[in-house]
Amino acid sequence: DGGITQSPKYLFRKEGQNVTLSCEQNLNHDAMYWYRQDPGQGLRLIYYSQIVNDFQKGDIAEGYSVSREKKESFPLTVTSAQKNPTAFYLCASIPGTGIVGELFFGEGSRLTVL
Amino acid sequence: QQQVKQSPQSLIVQKGGISIINCAYENTAFDYFPWYQQFPGKGPALLIAIRPDVSEKKEGRFTISFNKSAKQFSLHIMDSQPGDSATYFCAAARSARQLTFGSGTQLTVLP
């Protein structure tokens, strides 16, 4: 079955550590996105990529980094520079001809900083 | 600056009742208005969407009403069921880059 796989589902991190969240899709979608979800704040865009080897900052990119070396993979690194990293992180994608409002989401990764 | 305002934050409805969630936007360049449904511990899933040239769209028990002049749109869930209990997000899209989400509404449908 096609879909978006995020791993790990739960992750605990000590302050000062970088962590990388995985996002893999087998939908053959061109564009991929990372969102952060906090209670009562909706979803906020961190980074997005429309083609391989290219990505753009979203509204809250500070403290995060991404790479897009393969079409199916878009990992997110939460760096120690991110002041409040505890959140639910969502990866999404759309096909090249798709409408940005019609995102397909993964099941998310919950990061907790201890 | 929050560009899409959603209300209420939480909503409790009896089984069989009508659930109504409202959203208002500021940017008139938005041209696509989707609603997403999210169950606990899961990612959001597209529920229904509308373009501003249409005043209403219905899919089963779910209806979007759109008022372009007031810059408002709403989701109506008819005959609400306990299985509809979830968080609902409205959103507005303008370009390949921008999809702005509302803050979400936690809906609880009592049996």
XYZ file of N, CA, C and O in Angstrom, chain B:
444
model
N 1.153 36.834 12.750
C -0.219 37.227 12.457
C -0.991 35.996 11.967
O -0.599 35.361 11.000
N -2.043 35.657 12.703
C -2.828 34.502 12.338
C -3.738 34.872 11.188
O -4.578 35.757 11.295
N -3.604 34.171 10.063
C -4.362 34.527 8.882
C -5.656 33.760 8.767
O -6.516 34.129 7.970
N -5.807 32.674 9.491
C -7.039 31.887 9.495
C -7.452 31.669 10.950
O -6.739 31.016 11.696
N -8.584 32.236 11.318
C -9.077 32.140 12.687
C -10.201 31.119 12.746
O -11.179 31.224 11.993
N -10.080 30.167 13.653
C -11.029 29.067 13.757
C -11.710 29.074 15.119
O -11.077 29.322 16.136
N -13.012 28.786 15.108
C -13.759 28.706 16.368
C -14.909 27.709 16.221
O -15.397 27.474 15.117
N -15.341 27.095 17.327
C -14.776 27.199 18.666
C -13.533 26.323 18.823
O -13.226 25.526 17.952
N -12.859 26.451 19.919
C -11.693 25.626 20.203
C -12.118 24.200 20.517
O -11.428 23.251 20.174
N -13.257 24.054 21.190
C -13.798 22.734 21.472
C -15.311 22.765 21.344
O -15.934 23.820 21.518
N -15.875 21.606 21.047
C -17.301 21.516 20.770
C -17.807 20.160 21.229
O -17.202 19.128 20.914
N -18.893 20.177 21.977
C -19.518 18.936 22.416
C -20.935 18.889 21.862
O -21.711 19.833 22.042
N -21.254 17.790 21.186
C -22.538 17.641 20.515
C -23.124 16.274 20.857
O -22.384 15.288 21.013
N -24.412 16.225 20.963
C -25.086 14.952 21.177
C -25.172 14.179 19.858
O -25.256 14.766 18.768
N -25.150 12.872 19.969
C -25.326 12.021 18.787
C -26.586 12.420 18.033
O -27.646 12.616 18.638
N -26.445 12.560 16.712
C -27.573 12.957 15.883
C -27.706 14.452 15.685
O -28.484 14.901 14.831
N -26.937 15.213 16.431
C -27.009 16.668 16.319
C -26.145 17.208 15.186
O -25.485 16.460 14.455
N -26.158 18.517 15.037
C -25.372 19.178 13.995
C -24.152 19.845 14.638
O -24.284 20.599 15.595
N -22.997 19.562 14.084
C -21.760 20.203 14.544
C -21.398 21.302 13.555
O -21.411 21.061 12.335
N -21.077 22.479 14.071
C -20.736 23.607 13.206
C -19.420 24.218 13.668
O -19.277 24.579 14.833
N -18.477 24.303 12.750
C -17.170 24.886 13.029
C -16.951 26.025 12.036
O -17.199 25.857 10.840
N -16.492 27.150 12.544
C -16.364 28.346 11.721
C -14.913 28.776 11.537
O -14.102 28.618 12.450
N -14.635 29.334 10.374
C -13.319 29.882 10.102
C -13.442 31.204 9.359
O -14.373 31.392 8.568
N -12.517 32.100 9.625
C -12.467 33.388 8.947
C -11.043 33.626 8.472
O -10.096 33.256 9.161
N -10.916 34.211 7.307
C -9.590 34.462 6.763
C -9.441 35.934 6.421
O -10.422 36.675 6.319
N -8.183 36.345 6.249
C -7.909 37.758 5.990
C -7.417 37.999 4.565
O -7.730 39.027 3.967
N -6.646 37.059 4.061
C -5.989 37.262 2.775
C -6.927 36.894 1.617
O -7.281 35.733 1.433
N -7.316 37.872 0.814
C -8.254 37.611 -0.281
C -7.601 36.858 -1.440
O -8.288 36.465 -2.379
N -6.298 36.644 -1.358
C -5.617 35.867 -2.398
C -5.792 34.365 -2.218
O -5.479 33.584 -3.119
N -6.277 33.943 -1.076
C -6.530 32.520 -0.868
C -7.554 32.030 -1.891
O -8.573 32.686 -2.131
N -7.290 30.849 -2.466
C -8.207 30.367 -3.497
C -8.591 28.897 -3.348
O -9.148 28.294 -4.271
N -8.304 28.333 -2.195
C -8.674 26.930 -1.968
C -8.790 26.731 -0.476
O -7.910 27.141 0.271
N -9.903 26.121 -0.041
C -10.208 26.060 1.384
C -10.534 24.612 1.772
O -11.671 24.162 1.666
N -9.540 23.866 2.265
C -9.773 22.475 2.671
C -10.065 22.366 4.167
O -9.710 23.243 4.966
N -10.694 21.293 4.525
C -10.879 20.908 5.927
C -10.207 19.552 6.134
O -10.346 18.648 5.304
N -9.507 19.446 7.266
C -8.831 18.202 7.622
C -9.407 17.653 8.922
O -9.794 18.407 9.814
N -9.414 16.332 9.001
C -9.880 15.622 10.193
C -8.699 14.853 10.772
O -7.974 14.165 10.037
N -8.502 14.962 12.078
C -7.373 14.284 12.715
C -7.838 13.521 13.948
O -8.410 14.113 14.863
N -7.549 12.230 13.962
C -7.815 11.407 15.137
C -6.573 11.380 16.016
O -5.454 11.571 15.524
N -6.748 11.146 17.322
C -5.608 11.186 18.248
C -4.461 10.286 17.803
O -4.667 9.128 17.441
N -3.255 10.837 17.821
C -2.068 10.069 17.474
C -1.882 9.800 16.002
O -0.971 9.055 15.614
N -2.703 10.390 15.167
C -2.641 10.178 13.715
C -2.385 11.496 12.998
O -2.530 12.576 13.563
N -2.010 11.385 11.725
C -1.871 12.582 10.921
C -3.228 13.041 10.411
O -4.164 12.248 10.318
N -3.356 14.325 10.067
C -4.619 14.817 9.502
C -4.902 14.175 8.150
O -3.981 13.784 7.428
N -6.173 14.095 7.819
C -6.594 13.576 6.515
C -7.582 14.549 5.901
O -8.454 15.075 6.600
N -7.422 14.790 4.610
C -8.323 15.701 3.913
C -9.746 15.176 3.977
O -10.018 14.015 3.648
N -10.664 16.045 4.379
C -12.068 15.666 4.544
C -12.917 16.176 3.379
O -13.624 15.439 2.733
N -12.813 17.463 3.133
C -13.618 18.103 2.097
C -12.977 19.453 1.807
O -12.308 20.026 2.665
N -13.179 19.970 0.590
C -12.563 21.248 0.236
C -13.476 22.013 -0.712
O -14.325 21.417 -1.395
N -13.263 23.340 -0.766
C -14.102 24.182 -1.608
C -13.279 25.294 -2.227
O -12.261 25.710 -1.656
N -13.685 25.750 -3.385
C -13.088 26.916 -4.025
C -14.028 28.099 -3.847
O -15.238 27.924 -3.710
N -13.522 29.332 -3.893
C -14.339 30.505 -3.567
C -15.403 30.842 -4.601
O -16.234 31.727 -4.346
N -15.429 30.169 -5.745
C -16.478 30.437 -6.713
C -17.730 29.605 -6.450
O -18.721 29.694 -7.190
N -17.711 28.827 -5.379
C -18.840 27.980 -4.998
C -19.270 28.363 -3.593
O -18.430 28.589 -2.719
N -20.567 28.451 -3.329
C -21.033 28.880 -2.010
C -21.264 27.707 -1.061
O -21.316 27.896 0.152
N -21.395 26.516 -1.620
C -21.631 25.364 -0.757
C -21.175 24.098 -1.463
O -21.306 23.946 -2.672
N -20.633 23.168 -0.663
C -20.245 21.863 -1.185
C -20.622 20.814 -0.164
O -20.336 20.981 1.023
N -21.269 19.761 -0.623
C -21.739 18.719 0.282
C -21.161 17.382 -0.130
O -21.161 17.021 -1.304
N -20.671 16.645 0.870
C -20.202 15.279 0.658
C -20.708 14.429 1.818
O -20.169 14.487 2.921
N -21.758 13.687 1.550
C -22.352 12.875 2.594
C -22.907 13.743 3.708
O -23.698 14.653 3.465
N -22.469 13.513 4.932
C -22.965 14.300 6.068
C -22.184 15.589 6.276
O -22.500 16.360 7.174
N -21.155 15.804 5.470
C -20.285 16.967 5.641
C -20.576 18.025 4.575
O -20.626 17.719 3.392
N -20.746 19.270 5.028
C -21.039 20.381 4.126
C -20.144 21.563 4.466
O -19.978 21.903 5.639
N -19.559 22.164 3.422
C -18.854 23.425 3.603
C -19.753 24.537 3.078
O -20.258 24.456 1.951
N -19.927 25.584 3.886
C -20.596 26.798 3.440
C -19.549 27.890 3.319
O -18.728 28.057 4.217
N -19.597 28.631 2.207
C -18.558 29.629 1.954
C -19.198 30.980 1.676
O -20.095 31.103 0.846
N -18.737 32.006 2.396
C -19.232 33.365 2.208
C -18.047 34.250 1.819
O -17.291 34.701 2.678
N -17.900 34.469 0.520
C -16.732 35.183 0.030
C -16.697 36.636 0.512
O -15.637 37.153 0.882
N -17.841 37.310 0.511
C -17.857 38.713 0.903
C -17.485 38.900 2.374
O -16.848 39.878 2.751
N -17.878 37.957 3.204
C -17.559 38.032 4.630
C -16.213 37.405 4.955
O -15.749 37.482 6.090
N -15.619 36.740 3.972
C -14.345 36.022 4.160
C -14.476 35.008 5.285
O -13.634 34.962 6.217
N -15.545 34.218 5.202
C -15.796 33.208 6.214
C -16.223 31.905 5.547
O -16.834 31.914 4.473
N -15.897 30.794 6.172
C -16.378 29.502 5.715
C -16.570 28.592 6.926
O -15.940 28.798 7.968
N -17.448 27.654 6.775
C -17.781 26.807 7.912
C -17.994 25.363 7.477
O -18.322 25.093 6.317
N -17.796 24.478 8.434
C -18.029 23.046 8.240
C -19.247 22.642 9.066
O -19.313 22.950 10.261
N -20.200 22.003 8.412
C -21.369 21.481 9.099
C -21.321 19.954 9.018
O -21.153 19.399 7.934
N -21.462 19.313 10.174
C -21.539 17.851 10.210
C -22.950 17.495 10.651
O -23.332 17.742 11.808
N -23.726 16.955 9.726
C -25.108 16.578 10.010
C -25.140 15.204 10.673
O -24.248 14.371 10.436
N -26.164 14.978 11.500
C -26.324 13.663 12.141
C -24.992 13.200 12.738
O -24.493 12.110 12.437
N -24.398 14.016 13.567
C -23.073 13.731 14.131
C -23.066 12.386 14.869
O -24.027 12.052 15.583
N -21.969 11.660 14.707
C -21.819 10.336 15.300
C -20.588 10.310 16.212
O -19.639 11.066 16.001
N -20.589 9.417 17.204
C -19.405 9.314 18.070
C -18.108 9.101 17.288
O -17.052 9.569 17.692
N -18.182 8.417 16.166
C -17.005 8.203 15.325
C -16.496 9.456 14.658
O -15.382 9.464 14.115
N -17.267 10.543 14.708
C -16.818 11.832 14.174
C -15.950 12.582 15.173
O -15.378 13.620 14.841
N -15.874 12.073 16.401
C -15.075 12.728 17.429
C -13.616 12.768 16.991
O -12.979 11.725 16.799
N -13.100 13.971 16.819
C -11.763 14.182 16.281
C -11.458 15.672 16.364
O -12.292 16.468 16.800
N -10.264 16.029 15.945
C -9.921 17.435 15.818
C -10.044 17.832 14.357
O -9.568 17.116 13.466
N -10.689 18.952 14.105
C -10.920 19.429 12.750
C -10.149 20.727 12.533
O -10.176 21.636 13.364
N -9.459 20.782 11.406
C -8.692 21.972 11.036
C -9.228 22.534 9.723
O -9.378 21.793 8.738
N -9.486 23.823 9.714
C -9.702 24.477 8.438
C -8.357 24.976 7.933
O -7.404 25.083 8.708
N -8.288 25.265 6.665
C -7.057 25.764 6.086
C -7.384 26.599 4.862
O -8.496 26.538 4.325
N -6.405 27.374 4.436
C -6.560 28.194 3.237
C -5.261 28.131 2.454
O -4.173 28.242 3.028
N -5.399 27.944 1.148
C -4.217 27.799 0.296
C -4.198 28.890 -0.761
O -5.235 29.306 -1.269
N -2.977 29.321 -1.089
C -2.845 30.367 -2.113
C -1.911 29.961 -3.241
O -2.126 30.295 -4.374
N -0.864 29.244 -2.899
C 0.133 28.944 -3.919
C 0.768 27.625 -3.584
O 0.423 26.979 -2.610
N 1.734 27.229 -4.380
C 2.420 25.965 -4.131
C 3.136 25.978 -2.784
O 3.493 24.948 -2.253
N 3.335 27.137 -2.221
C 4.068 27.229 -0.979
C 3.160 27.357 0.234
O 3.412 26.799 1.264
N 2.106 28.091 0.086
C 1.404 28.535 1.279
C 0.105 27.778 1.530
O -0.841 27.845 0.748
N 0.060 27.046 2.635
C -1.179 26.481 3.165
C -1.214 26.885 4.627
O -0.379 26.447 5.416
N -2.166 27.717 4.985
C -2.268 28.228 6.346
C -3.401 27.516 7.073
O -4.532 27.481 6.583
N -3.098 26.982 8.245
C -4.077 26.224 9.014
C -4.695 27.082 10.117
O -4.053 27.963 10.684
N -5.961 26.777 10.430
C -6.574 27.307 11.633
C -6.034 26.553 12.847
O -5.278 25.592 12.710
N -6.443 26.986 14.012
C -5.889 26.435 15.258
C -6.536 25.131 15.695
O -6.080 24.495 16.636
N -7.598 24.702 15.018
C -8.199 23.413 15.303
C -9.397 23.484 16.244
O -9.481 24.362 17.102
N -10.320 22.547 16.061
C -11.482 22.402 16.922
C -11.594 20.946 17.343
O -11.648 20.050 16.500
N -11.601 20.736 18.650
C -11.742 19.371 19.162
C -13.227 19.066 19.324
O -13.893 19.656 20.176
N -13.730 18.166 18.500
C -15.140 17.797 18.519
C -15.337 16.504 19.297
O -14.655 15.499 19.039
N -16.277 16.534 20.217
C -16.684 15.340 20.955
C -18.168 15.118 20.713
O -18.981 16.019 20.970
N -18.511 13.946 20.209
C -19.904 13.597 19.996
C -20.304 12.567 21.036
O -19.757 11.450 21.071
N -21.237 12.927 21.877
C -21.658 12.059 22.970
C -22.650 11.011 22.489
O -23.540 11.320 21.697
N -22.508 9.765 22.965
C -23.411 8.704 22.497
C -24.822 8.837 23.050
O -25.042 9.562 24.012
